[in-house]
Coordinates of C-alpha atoms in Angstrom, one line a residue:
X261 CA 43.0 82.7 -66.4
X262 CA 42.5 79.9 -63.6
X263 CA 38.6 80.8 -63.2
X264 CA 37.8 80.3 -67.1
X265 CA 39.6 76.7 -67.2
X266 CA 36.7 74.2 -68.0
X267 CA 36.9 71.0 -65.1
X268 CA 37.8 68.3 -67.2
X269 CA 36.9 65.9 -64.6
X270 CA 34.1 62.9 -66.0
X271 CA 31.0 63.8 -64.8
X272 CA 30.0 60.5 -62.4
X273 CA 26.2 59.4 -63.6
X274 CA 24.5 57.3 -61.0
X275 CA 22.4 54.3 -62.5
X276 CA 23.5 51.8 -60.3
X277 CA 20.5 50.0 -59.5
X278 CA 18.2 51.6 -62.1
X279 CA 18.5 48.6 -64.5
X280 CA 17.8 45.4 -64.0
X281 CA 19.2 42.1 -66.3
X282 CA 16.3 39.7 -67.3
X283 CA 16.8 36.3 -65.8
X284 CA 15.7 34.6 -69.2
X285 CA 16.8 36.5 -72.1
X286 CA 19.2 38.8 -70.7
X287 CA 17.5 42.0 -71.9
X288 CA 18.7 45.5 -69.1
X289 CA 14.8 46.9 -68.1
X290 CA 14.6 50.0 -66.7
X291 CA 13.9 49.5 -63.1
X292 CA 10.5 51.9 -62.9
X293 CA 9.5 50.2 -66.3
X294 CA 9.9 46.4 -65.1
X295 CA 7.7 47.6 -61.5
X296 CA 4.8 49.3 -63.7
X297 CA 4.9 45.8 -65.5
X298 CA 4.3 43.9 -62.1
X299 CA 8.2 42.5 -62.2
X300 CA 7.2 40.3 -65.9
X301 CA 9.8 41.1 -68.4
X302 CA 8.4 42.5 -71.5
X303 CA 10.2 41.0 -73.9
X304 CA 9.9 37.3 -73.2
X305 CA 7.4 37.1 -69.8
X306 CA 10.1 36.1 -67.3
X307 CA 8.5 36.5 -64.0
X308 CA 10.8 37.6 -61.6
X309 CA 10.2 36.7 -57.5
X310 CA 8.4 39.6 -55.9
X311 CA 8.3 39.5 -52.1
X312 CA 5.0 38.6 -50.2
X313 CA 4.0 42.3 -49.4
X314 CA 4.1 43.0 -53.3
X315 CA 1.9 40.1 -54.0
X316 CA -0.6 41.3 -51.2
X317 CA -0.8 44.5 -52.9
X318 CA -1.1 43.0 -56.4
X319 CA -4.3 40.8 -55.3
X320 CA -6.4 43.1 -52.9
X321 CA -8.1 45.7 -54.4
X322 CA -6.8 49.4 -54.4
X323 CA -3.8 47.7 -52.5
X324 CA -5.9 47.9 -49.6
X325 CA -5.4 45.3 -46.8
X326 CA -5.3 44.5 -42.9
X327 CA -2.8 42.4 -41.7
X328 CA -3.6 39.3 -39.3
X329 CA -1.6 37.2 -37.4
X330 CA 2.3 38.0 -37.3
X331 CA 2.6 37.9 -33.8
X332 CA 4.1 34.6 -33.8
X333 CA 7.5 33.4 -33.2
X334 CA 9.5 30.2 -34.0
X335 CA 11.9 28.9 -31.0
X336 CA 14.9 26.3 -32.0
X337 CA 13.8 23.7 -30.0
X338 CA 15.7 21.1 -31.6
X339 CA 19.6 23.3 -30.7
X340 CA 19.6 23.0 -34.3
X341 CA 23.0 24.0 -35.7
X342 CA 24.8 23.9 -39.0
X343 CA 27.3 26.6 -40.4
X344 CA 25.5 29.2 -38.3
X345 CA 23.5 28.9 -35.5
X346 CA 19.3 28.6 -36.6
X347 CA 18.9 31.8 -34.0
X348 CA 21.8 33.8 -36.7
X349 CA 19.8 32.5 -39.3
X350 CA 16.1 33.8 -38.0
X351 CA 17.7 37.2 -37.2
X352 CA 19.3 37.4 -40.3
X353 CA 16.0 36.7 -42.2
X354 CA 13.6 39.2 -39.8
X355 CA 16.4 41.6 -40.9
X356 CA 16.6 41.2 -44.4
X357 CA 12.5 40.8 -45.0
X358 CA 11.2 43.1 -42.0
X359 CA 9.0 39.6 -41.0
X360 CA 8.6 37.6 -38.4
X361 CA 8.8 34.5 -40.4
X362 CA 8.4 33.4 -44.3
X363 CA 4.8 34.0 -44.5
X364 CA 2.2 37.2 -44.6
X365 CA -1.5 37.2 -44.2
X366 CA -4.3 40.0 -45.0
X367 CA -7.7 39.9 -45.1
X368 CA -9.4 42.6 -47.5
X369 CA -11.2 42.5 -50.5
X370 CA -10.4 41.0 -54.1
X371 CA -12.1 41.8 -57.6
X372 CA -14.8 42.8 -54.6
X373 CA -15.1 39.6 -52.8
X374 CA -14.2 39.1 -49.3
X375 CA -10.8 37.1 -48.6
X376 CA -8.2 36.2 -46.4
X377 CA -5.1 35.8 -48.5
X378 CA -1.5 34.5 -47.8
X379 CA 1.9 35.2 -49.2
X380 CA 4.7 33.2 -48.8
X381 CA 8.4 35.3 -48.5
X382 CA 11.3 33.2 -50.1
X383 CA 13.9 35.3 -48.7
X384 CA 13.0 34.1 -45.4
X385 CA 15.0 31.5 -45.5
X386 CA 14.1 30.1 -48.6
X387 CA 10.1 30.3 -47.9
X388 CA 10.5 27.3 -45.9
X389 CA 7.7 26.3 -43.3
X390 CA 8.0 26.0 -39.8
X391 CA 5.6 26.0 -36.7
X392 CA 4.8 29.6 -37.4
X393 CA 4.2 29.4 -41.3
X394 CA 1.8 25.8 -40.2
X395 CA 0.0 27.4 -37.4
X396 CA -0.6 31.2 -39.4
X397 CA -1.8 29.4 -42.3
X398 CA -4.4 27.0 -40.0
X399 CA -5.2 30.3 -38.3
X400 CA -5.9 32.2 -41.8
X401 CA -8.1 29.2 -43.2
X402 CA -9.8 29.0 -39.7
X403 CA -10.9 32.7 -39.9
X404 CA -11.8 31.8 -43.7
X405 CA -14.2 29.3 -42.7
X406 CA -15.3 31.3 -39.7
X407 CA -15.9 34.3 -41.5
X408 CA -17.1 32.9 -44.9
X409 CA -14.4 34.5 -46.2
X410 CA -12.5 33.1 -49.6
X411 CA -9.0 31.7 -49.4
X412 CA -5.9 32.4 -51.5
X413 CA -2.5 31.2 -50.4
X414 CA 0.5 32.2 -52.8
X415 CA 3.4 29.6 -52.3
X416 CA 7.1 30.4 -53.2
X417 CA 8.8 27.7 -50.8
X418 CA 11.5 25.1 -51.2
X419 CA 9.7 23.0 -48.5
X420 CA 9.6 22.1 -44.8
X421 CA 12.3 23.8 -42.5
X422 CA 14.9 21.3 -41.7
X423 CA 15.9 23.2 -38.7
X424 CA 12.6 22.2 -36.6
X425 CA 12.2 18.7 -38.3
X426 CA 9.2 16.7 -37.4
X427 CA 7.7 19.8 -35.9
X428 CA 7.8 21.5 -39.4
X429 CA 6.8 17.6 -41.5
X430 CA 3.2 17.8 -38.6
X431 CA 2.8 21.4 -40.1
X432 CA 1.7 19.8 -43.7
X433 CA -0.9 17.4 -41.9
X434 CA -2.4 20.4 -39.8
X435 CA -2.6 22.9 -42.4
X436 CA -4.4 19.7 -44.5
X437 CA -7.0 19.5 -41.7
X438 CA -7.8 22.8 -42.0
X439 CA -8.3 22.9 -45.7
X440 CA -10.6 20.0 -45.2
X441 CA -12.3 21.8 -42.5
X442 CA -12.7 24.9 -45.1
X443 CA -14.0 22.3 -47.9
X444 CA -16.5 20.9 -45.8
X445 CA -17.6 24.4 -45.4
X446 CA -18.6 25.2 -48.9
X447 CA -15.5 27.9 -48.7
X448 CA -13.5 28.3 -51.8
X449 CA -10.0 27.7 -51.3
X450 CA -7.5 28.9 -54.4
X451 CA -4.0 28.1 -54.7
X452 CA -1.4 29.6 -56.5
X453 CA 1.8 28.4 -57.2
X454 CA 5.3 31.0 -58.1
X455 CA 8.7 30.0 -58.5
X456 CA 9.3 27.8 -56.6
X457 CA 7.0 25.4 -54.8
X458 CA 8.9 22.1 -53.6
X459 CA 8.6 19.8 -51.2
X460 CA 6.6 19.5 -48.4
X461 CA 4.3 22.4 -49.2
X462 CA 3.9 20.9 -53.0
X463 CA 3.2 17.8 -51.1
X464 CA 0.5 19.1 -48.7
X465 CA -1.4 23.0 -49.4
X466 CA -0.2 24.2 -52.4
X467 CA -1.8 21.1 -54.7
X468 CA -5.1 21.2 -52.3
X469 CA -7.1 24.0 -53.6
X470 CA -10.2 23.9 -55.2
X471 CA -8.8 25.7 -58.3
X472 CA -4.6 25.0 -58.7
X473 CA -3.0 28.1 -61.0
X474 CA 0.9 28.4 -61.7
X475 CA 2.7 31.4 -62.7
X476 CA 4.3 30.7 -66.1
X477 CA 7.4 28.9 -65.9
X478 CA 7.4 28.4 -62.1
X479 CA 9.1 25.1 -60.5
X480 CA 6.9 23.2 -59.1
X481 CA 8.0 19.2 -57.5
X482 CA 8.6 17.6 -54.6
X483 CA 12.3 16.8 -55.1
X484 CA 14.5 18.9 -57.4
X485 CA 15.3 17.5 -60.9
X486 CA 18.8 16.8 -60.4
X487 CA 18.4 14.8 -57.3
X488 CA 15.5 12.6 -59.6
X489 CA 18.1 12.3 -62.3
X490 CA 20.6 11.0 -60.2
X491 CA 18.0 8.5 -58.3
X492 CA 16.5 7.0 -61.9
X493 CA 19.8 7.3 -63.9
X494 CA 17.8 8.5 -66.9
X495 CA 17.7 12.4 -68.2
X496 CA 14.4 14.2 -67.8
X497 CA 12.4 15.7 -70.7
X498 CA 12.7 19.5 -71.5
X499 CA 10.8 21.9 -69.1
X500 CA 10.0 18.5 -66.6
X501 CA 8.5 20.1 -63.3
X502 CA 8.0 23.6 -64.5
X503 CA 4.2 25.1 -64.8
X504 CA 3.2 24.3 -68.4
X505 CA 4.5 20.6 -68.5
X506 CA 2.5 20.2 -65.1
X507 CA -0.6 21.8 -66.8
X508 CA -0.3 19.3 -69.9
X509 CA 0.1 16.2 -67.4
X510 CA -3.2 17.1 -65.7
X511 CA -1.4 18.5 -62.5
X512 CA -2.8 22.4 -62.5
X513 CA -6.0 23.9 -63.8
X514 CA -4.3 26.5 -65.5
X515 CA -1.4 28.7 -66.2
X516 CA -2.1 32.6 -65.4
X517 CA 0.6 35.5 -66.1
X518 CA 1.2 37.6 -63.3
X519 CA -0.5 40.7 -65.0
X520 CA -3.7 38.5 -65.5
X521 CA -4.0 36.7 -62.3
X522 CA -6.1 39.3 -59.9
X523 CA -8.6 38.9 -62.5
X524 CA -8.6 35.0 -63.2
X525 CA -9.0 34.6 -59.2
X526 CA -11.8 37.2 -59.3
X527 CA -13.9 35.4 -61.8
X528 CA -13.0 32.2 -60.7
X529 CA -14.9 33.7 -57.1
X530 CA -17.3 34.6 -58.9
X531 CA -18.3 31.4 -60.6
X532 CA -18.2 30.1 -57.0
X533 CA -19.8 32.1 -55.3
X534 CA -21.7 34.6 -57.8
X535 CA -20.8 37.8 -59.0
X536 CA -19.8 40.5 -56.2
X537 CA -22.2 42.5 -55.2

């Protein structure tokens, strides 16, 4: 009888986007698992790139943070224009990330000390910096000093924005000044440094802190290995610009997993400045 037939149709199961393929040793991770894990594989410690609201939520405590600045906005004062227009490529970014531009402040607390910290977002066109990523990160270490507040900026950049030129190079010497203002301060300044940090922000605030940490594995240089290769003729050793062969050569204080790092930045505040109270 037609109503006792069984449907032989396949039965559709939906996992599309549940898994997730290492980057390092290839191994599928259940989406849920690999989140709970704060995006570190399991099985070999890749550290995938987590956008800068993630890594606000990682650092303050309880997740807990107020937002400053983001109420600037970048102009394309140089007509800049290559395959797309640099207006097509700003929209495009504020869609994709929901930001303004490739960087995200907060002020809150951390392992129970007061701090201002900034995130860098390298989908924002590559987490380059602009006017607005100089001038939020000179605000943020202004209100640090102002406020007595600790510092933490979290780079993930491949350098100064080519689209606003020298207006983007001045950024690294401003952002600098302010740093130096918050040093003379007695206010501790930590940087960390994800995959990757090149360029002009390697070259200026992300090597400046009072305590450098890396995420393990991350790339960290000023120009990219290939183009060094191709300007000394001579091959590079294994690992050359990532975290650990930067921590051997004297270049970082230390090497922190992801999992680890909320705490190492809490007691290295408090060896600054004392326990929490």
């Amino acid at each position: 009888m037609p109503w006792f037939r069984r449907d032989q149709k396949p039965k559709r199961v939906h996992t599309e986007g549940l898994w997730i393929k290492c980057g390092s040793c290839s191994a599928p991770i259940w989406k849920k698992d690999l989140e709970a894990q704060s995006m570190v594989c399991a099985k070999c410690g890749f550290h995938f790139k987590i956008n800068a609201r993630d890594r606000l939520d990682m650092l303050f405590d309880n997740g807990k943070w107020e937002q400053i600045g983001g109420n600037l906005r970048t102009t394309n004062a140089l007509r800049f224009n290559d395959r797309k227009p640099y207006e097509d490529r700003l929209h495009d970014a504020k869609q994709k990330t929901g930001l303004h531009d490739a960087i995200l402040c907060g002020v809150g607390t951390l392992e129970g000390h007061e701090a201002v910290v900034c995130a860098m977002e390298y989908r924002f066109i590559g987490g380059s910096m602009g006017a607005v990523v100089g001038e939020e990160l000179t605000r943020a270490a202004e209100l640090a000093a102002a406020d007595r507040k600790s510092l933490v900026i979290v780079s993930a950049s491949g350098g100064a924005r080519m689209m606003e030129g020298m207006v983007s190079l001045v950024q690294m010497a401003k952002v600098s000044a302010a740093l130096k203002a918050l040093d003379r301060a007695k206010v501790p300044y930590i940087s960390v440094l994800t995959d990757p940090t090149t360029g002009g922000v390697t070259a200026s605030f992300a090597m400046l802190g009072d305590l450098n940490v890396a995420e393990p594995g991350a790339l960290i240089g000023f120009a990219g290995p290939r183009v060094i290769e191709q300007t000394i003729s001579q091959k590079l050793p294994k690992g050359f610009q990532r975290s650990e062969f930067l921590l051997k050569h004297g270049m970082l204080d230390a090497v922190v997993p992801r999992t680890e790092l909320k705490q190492y930045i809490g007691n290295a505040l408090d060896f600054f400045l004392g326990p929490a109270s």
